[in-house]
Coordinates of N, CA and C in Angstrom, one line a residue:
X1 N -29.3 44.8 1.9 CA -28.6 44.0 2.9 C -29.0 42.5 2.8
X2 N -30.3 42.3 2.5 CA -30.7 40.9 2.4 C -30.1 40.2 1.2
X3 N -30.0 41.0 0.1 CA -29.4 40.5 -1.2 C -27.9 40.2 -0.9
X4 N -27.2 41.0 -0.2 CA -25.8 40.7 0.1 C -25.6 39.4 0.9
X5 N -26.5 39.2 1.9 CA -26.4 38.0 2.7 C -26.7 36.8 1.8
X6 N -27.7 36.9 0.9 CA -28.0 35.8 0.0 C -26.9 35.5 -0.9
X7 N -26.2 36.5 -1.4 CA -25.0 36.3 -2.3 C -23.9 35.6 -1.5
X8 N -23.7 36.0 -0.3 CA -22.7 35.3 0.5 C -23.0 33.9 0.8
X9 N -24.3 33.6 1.1 CA -24.7 32.2 1.3 C -24.5 31.4 0.0
X10 N -24.9 32.0 -1.1 CA -24.8 31.3 -2.4 C -23.3 31.1 -2.7
X11 N -22.5 32.1 -2.5 CA -21.0 31.9 -2.8 C -20.4 30.8 -1.9
X12 N -20.8 30.8 -0.7 CA -20.3 29.8 0.3 C -20.7 28.4 -0.2
X13 N -22.0 28.3 -0.6 CA -22.5 27.0 -1.0 C -21.7 26.5 -2.2
X14 N -21.5 27.4 -3.2 CA -20.7 27.0 -4.4 C -19.3 26.6 -4.0
X15 N -18.7 27.3 -3.1 CA -17.3 27.0 -2.7 C -17.3 25.6 -2.0
X16 N -18.3 25.3 -1.1 CA -18.3 24.1 -0.4 C -18.5 22.9 -1.4
X17 N -19.4 23.1 -2.4 CA -19.7 22.1 -3.4 C -18.4 21.8 -4.2
X18 N -17.7 22.8 -4.6 CA -16.4 22.7 -5.3 C -15.4 22.0 -4.5
X19 N -15.3 22.3 -3.2 CA -14.3 21.7 -2.4 C -14.7 20.2 -2.2
X20 N -15.9 19.9 -2.0 CA -16.4 18.5 -1.8 C -16.1 17.7 -3.1
X21 N -16.4 18.3 -4.2 CA -16.1 17.6 -5.5 C -14.6 17.3 -5.7
X22 N -13.8 18.3 -5.3 CA -12.3 18.1 -5.4 C -11.9 17.0 -4.4
X23 N -12.4 17.0 -3.2 CA -12.0 15.9 -2.3 C -12.4 14.6 -2.8
X24 N -13.6 14.4 -3.4 CA -14.0 13.2 -3.9 C -13.2 12.7 -5.0
X25 N -12.8 13.6 -5.9 CA -11.9 13.3 -7.0 C -10.6 12.8 -6.5
X26 N -10.0 13.5 -5.5 CA -8.7 13.1 -5.0 C -8.9 11.7 -4.3
X27 N -9.9 11.5 -3.5 CA -10.1 10.2 -2.9 C -10.3 9.1 -3.9
X28 N -10.9 9.3 -5.0 CA -11.1 8.3 -6.0 C -9.8 7.9 -6.6
X29 N -8.9 8.9 -6.8 CA -7.6 8.6 -7.4 C -6.8 7.8 -6.4
X30 N -6.8 8.3 -5.1 CA -5.9 7.6 -4.1 C -6.4 6.2 -3.9
X31 N -7.7 5.9 -3.9 CA -8.2 4.6 -3.6 C -8.0 3.7 -4.8
X32 N -7.8 4.2 -6.0 CA -7.5 3.4 -7.2 C -6.1 2.9 -7.2
X33 N -5.2 3.5 -6.4 CA -3.8 3.1 -6.4 C -3.6 1.8 -5.7
X34 N -2.6 1.1 -6.0 CA -2.3 -0.1 -5.3 C -2.8 -1.4 -5.9
X35 N -2.1 -2.4 -5.8 CA -2.4 -3.8 -6.3 C -2.7 -3.8 -7.8
X36 N -2.0 -2.9 -8.5 CA -2.2 -2.8 -10.0 C -1.0 -3.3 -10.8
X37 N 0.0 -3.7 -10.1 CA 1.2 -4.2 -10.7 C 2.2 -3.1 -11.2
X38 N 2.0 -1.9 -10.8 CA 2.9 -0.8 -11.1 C 3.2 0.0 -9.8
X39 N 4.4 0.0 -9.4 CA 4.8 0.6 -8.2 C 5.0 2.1 -8.4
X40 N 4.1 2.9 -7.7 CA 4.0 4.3 -7.8 C 4.5 5.0 -6.5
X41 N 4.8 6.3 -6.6 CA 5.1 7.0 -5.4 C 4.0 6.9 -4.4
X42 N 4.4 6.7 -3.1 CA 3.5 6.6 -2.1 C 3.0 5.1 -1.8
X43 N 3.7 4.2 -2.5 CA 3.3 2.8 -2.4 C 4.5 1.9 -1.8
X44 N 4.1 0.8 -1.3 CA 5.1 -0.2 -0.8 C 5.0 -1.4 -1.7
X45 N 6.1 -1.8 -2.3 CA 6.1 -2.9 -3.3 C 6.8 -4.1 -2.8
X46 N 6.2 -5.3 -3.0 CA 6.8 -6.6 -2.7 C 7.0 -7.3 -4.0
X47 N 8.2 -7.8 -4.3 CA 8.5 -8.4 -5.6 C 8.6 -9.9 -5.5
X48 N 8.2 -10.6 -6.5 CA 8.3 -12.0 -6.6 C 9.7 -12.5 -6.6
X49 N 10.6 -11.8 -7.2 CA 12.0 -12.2 -7.3 C 12.9 -11.3 -6.4
X50 N 14.1 -11.7 -6.2 CA 15.1 -10.9 -5.5 C 15.5 -9.7 -6.4
X51 N 16.2 -8.7 -5.8 CA 16.6 -7.6 -6.6 C 15.5 -6.8 -7.3
X52 N 14.3 -6.8 -6.7 CA 13.2 -6.1 -7.3 C 12.9 -6.6 -8.7
X53 N 13.0 -7.9 -8.9 CA 12.7 -8.5 -10.2 C 11.3 -9.2 -10.2
X54 N 10.9 -9.4 -11.4 CA 9.6 -10.1 -11.6 C 8.4 -9.2 -11.3
X55 N 7.3 -9.8 -11.1 CA 6.0 -9.1 -10.8 C 6.1 -8.4 -9.5
X56 N 5.5 -7.3 -9.4 CA 5.4 -6.5 -8.1 C 4.0 -6.4 -7.6
X57 N 3.8 -6.5 -6.3 CA 2.5 -6.4 -5.7 C 2.6 -5.1 -4.9
X58 N 1.9 -4.1 -5.3 CA 2.1 -2.7 -4.7 C 0.9 -2.4 -3.8
X59 N 1.3 -2.0 -2.6 CA 0.3 -1.7 -1.5 C 0.2 -0.2 -1.3
X60 N -1.0 0.3 -1.3 CA -1.2 1.8 -0.9 C -1.7 1.9 0.5
X61 N -2.4 0.8 1.0 CA -2.8 0.7 2.4 C -2.4 -0.7 2.9
X62 N -2.6 -0.8 4.2 CA -2.2 -2.1 4.8 C -3.0 -3.2 4.3
X63 N -2.5 -4.4 4.4 CA -3.2 -5.7 4.1 C -2.9 -6.7 5.2
X64 N -3.9 -7.0 6.0 CA -3.6 -7.9 7.1 C -3.6 -9.3 6.8
X65 N -3.9 -9.7 5.5 CA -3.9 -11.1 5.2 C -3.7 -11.2 3.6
X66 N -2.5 -11.7 3.2 CA -2.2 -11.9 1.8 C -2.9 -13.1 1.2
X67 N -3.6 -13.9 2.0 CA -4.1 -15.2 1.5 C -5.0 -14.9 0.3
X68 N -4.8 -15.6 -0.8 CA -5.6 -15.5 -2.0 C -5.2 -14.3 -3.0
X69 N -4.3 -13.4 -2.5 CA -3.9 -12.3 -3.4 C -2.9 -12.9 -4.4
X70 N -2.9 -12.3 -5.6 CA -2.0 -12.7 -6.6 C -1.2 -11.6 -7.2
X71 N 0.0 -11.8 -7.6 CA 0.8 -10.8 -8.3 C 0.1 -10.5 -9.7
X72 N -0.2 -9.2 -9.9 CA -0.9 -8.8 -11.1 C 0.0 -8.8 -12.4
X73 N 1.3 -8.8 -12.2 CA 2.2 -8.7 -13.4 C 2.5 -7.3 -13.7
X74 N 3.2 -7.1 -14.7 CA 3.9 -8.1 -15.6 C 5.1 -8.7 -15.0
X75 N 5.7 -9.7 -15.6 CA 6.9 -10.3 -15.2 C 6.8 -11.6 -14.6
X76 N 8.0 -12.2 -14.3 CA 8.1 -13.5 -13.7 C 7.3 -13.5 -12.4
X77 N 6.4 -14.5 -12.2 CA 5.6 -14.6 -11.0 C 4.2 -14.0 -11.2
X78 N 3.8 -13.5 -12.4 CA 2.5 -13.0 -12.7 C 1.5 -14.1 -12.4
X79 N 0.4 -13.8 -11.6 CA -0.7 -14.6 -11.2 C -0.3 -15.6 -10.1
X80 N 1.0 -15.6 -9.7 CA 1.4 -16.5 -8.5 C 0.8 -15.8 -7.3
X81 N 0.6 -16.6 -6.2 CA 0.1 -16.1 -5.0 C 1.2 -15.3 -4.3
X82 N 0.7 -14.2 -3.6 CA 1.7 -13.3 -2.9 C 2.0 -13.9 -1.6
X83 N 1.1 -14.5 -0.9 CA 1.3 -15.0 0.4 C 2.5 -16.0 0.4
X84 N 3.5 -15.8 1.3 CA 4.7 -16.6 1.4 C 5.4 -16.8 0.1
X85 N 5.4 -15.7 -0.7 CA 6.0 -15.8 -2.1 C 6.7 -14.5 -2.5
X86 N 7.3 -13.7 -1.6 CA 8.0 -12.5 -2.0 C 9.4 -12.5 -1.6
X87 N 10.3 -11.9 -2.4 CA 11.7 -12.0 -2.2 C 12.4 -10.7 -2.0
X88 N 11.8 -9.6 -2.4 CA 12.4 -8.3 -2.2 C 11.4 -7.2 -2.1
X89 N 11.9 -6.0 -1.7 CA 11.0 -4.8 -1.4 C 11.4 -3.6 -2.1
X90 N 10.5 -2.6 -2.2 CA 10.8 -1.2 -2.5 C 9.8 -0.4 -1.8
X91 N 10.2 0.4 -0.9 CA 9.3 1.3 -0.1 C 9.3 2.7 -0.7
X92 N 8.4 3.0 -1.6 CA 8.3 4.3 -2.2 C 7.3 5.2 -1.5
X93 N 7.0 4.8 -0.3 CA 6.1 5.6 0.6 C 6.9 6.5 1.5
X94 N 6.3 7.5 2.0 CA 7.0 8.3 3.0 C 6.9 7.8 4.4
X95 N 6.2 6.7 4.6 CA 6.0 6.0 5.9 C 6.9 4.8 6.0
X96 N 7.2 4.4 7.2 CA 7.8 3.1 7.5 C 6.7 2.0 7.3
X97 N 7.1 0.9 6.7 CA 6.2 -0.2 6.6 C 6.7 -1.4 7.5
X98 N 5.8 -2.2 8.0 CA 6.1 -3.4 8.8 C 5.6 -4.6 8.0
X99 N 6.4 -5.6 7.9 CA 5.9 -6.9 7.3 C 6.0 -8.0 8.4
X100 N 5.1 -9.0 8.2 CA 5.0 -10.0 9.2 C 4.9 -11.4 8.5
X101 N 5.4 -12.4 9.2 CA 5.4 -13.7 8.6 C 4.1 -14.5 8.7
X102 N 3.2 -13.9 9.5 CA 1.8 -14.5 9.6 C 0.8 -13.4 9.3
X103 N -0.4 -13.8 9.0 CA -1.5 -12.9 8.8 C -1.8 -12.2 10.1
X104 N -2.4 -11.0 10.0 CA -2.8 -10.3 11.2 C -1.7 -9.8 12.1
X105 N -0.6 -9.5 11.5 CA 0.6 -9.0 12.2 C 1.2 -10.0 13.1
X106 N 1.1 -11.3 12.8 CA 1.6 -12.4 13.6 C 3.0 -12.8 13.1
X107 N 3.6 -13.7 13.9 CA 4.9 -14.2 13.5 C 6.0 -13.2 13.7
X108 N 7.1 -13.3 12.9 CA 8.2 -12.4 13.0 C 7.8 -11.0 12.4
X109 N 8.4 -10.0 12.9 CA 8.1 -8.6 12.4 C 9.4 -8.0 11.8
X110 N 9.2 -7.4 10.7 CA 10.3 -6.6 10.0 C 9.9 -5.2 9.8
X111 N 10.8 -4.3 9.9 CA 10.6 -2.9 9.7 C 11.3 -2.3 8.5
X112 N 10.7 -1.7 7.6 CA 11.3 -1.1 6.4 C 11.1 0.4 6.3
X113 N 12.1 1.2 6.5 CA 12.0 2.6 6.5 C 11.6 3.2 5.1
X114 N 11.1 4.4 5.1 CA 10.7 5.0 3.8 C 12.0 5.1 2.9
X115 N 11.8 4.8 1.7 CA 12.9 4.8 0.7 C 13.7 3.5 0.7
X116 N 13.4 2.5 1.5 CA 14.2 1.3 1.5 C 14.0 0.5 0.3
X117 N 15.1 -0.1 -0.3 CA 15.1 -1.0 -1.4 C 16.0 -2.1 -1.0
X118 N 15.5 -3.3 -1.1 CA 16.4 -4.4 -0.8 C 15.8 -5.8 -0.9
X119 N 16.6 -6.8 -0.6 CA 16.1 -8.2 -0.6 C 15.6 -8.6 0.8
X120 N 14.7 -9.5 0.8 CA 14.2 -10.0 2.1 C 15.3 -10.9 2.7
X121 N 15.5 -10.8 4.0 CA 16.4 -11.7 4.7 C 15.9 -13.1 4.7
X122 N 16.7 -14.0 5.2 CA 16.3 -15.5 5.2 C 15.1 -15.7 6.1
X123 N 14.9 -14.8 7.1 CA 13.7 -15.0 7.9 C 12.4 -14.6 7.2
X124 N 12.5 -13.7 6.2 CA 11.3 -13.1 5.6 C 11.2 -13.6 4.1
X125 N 12.2 -14.1 3.5 CA 12.1 -14.5 2.1 C 11.1 -15.6 1.9
X126 N 10.1 -15.3 1.1 CA 9.0 -16.3 0.8 C 8.2 -16.7 2.1
X127 N 8.1 -15.8 3.1 CA 7.4 -16.0 4.3 C 6.4 -14.9 4.7
X128 N 6.3 -13.9 4.0 CA 5.5 -12.7 4.4 C 4.1 -12.9 4.1
X129 N 3.2 -12.6 5.1 CA 1.8 -12.9 5.0 C 0.9 -11.6 5.3
X130 N 1.5 -10.5 5.8 CA 0.8 -9.3 6.1 C 1.7 -8.1 6.1
X131 N 1.2 -6.9 5.8 CA 2.0 -5.7 5.8 C 1.2 -4.5 6.2
X132 N 1.8 -3.6 7.0 CA 1.1 -2.4 7.5 C 2.0 -1.2 7.4
X133 N 1.4 0.0 7.2 CA 2.2 1.2 7.2 C 2.2 1.8 8.6
X134 N 1.8 1.1 9.5 CA 1.8 1.4 11.0 C 2.2 0.1 11.7
X135 N 2.7 0.2 12.9 CA 3.0 -1.0 13.6 C 1.8 -1.8 13.8
X136 N 1.8 -3.0 13.3 CA 0.6 -3.9 13.3 C 0.2 -4.5 14.6
X137 N 1.2 -4.6 15.5 CA 0.8 -5.1 16.9 C 1.5 -4.4 18.0

């Protein structure tokens, strides 16, 4: 009976270690996504040019302040500042994203539903300074 209990404890420990390693591997992959210049499923992309042209800045998580961030490329706008320098979007995330004309969810607020692809309106074109996958304010 004691042997059976030890086997169960050992089997449970092995299972927990395997699950923990799997969770870490998944977390590592997820945190590596975004801001790499390639718009992947589950990301929100802001483009340097209209009609999803030029370099893309892809977000996997919110960014409350674009100051100092640069388009990684490739394409027109590579290495240009992202802050107040985006003209179109592609929301490949399953969540709605909100964009703001000021850092910290300040200024004008725009809402982009999951799957949205389009150009920024006159209010937002080259004016966006923060973005959230939840309502920022």
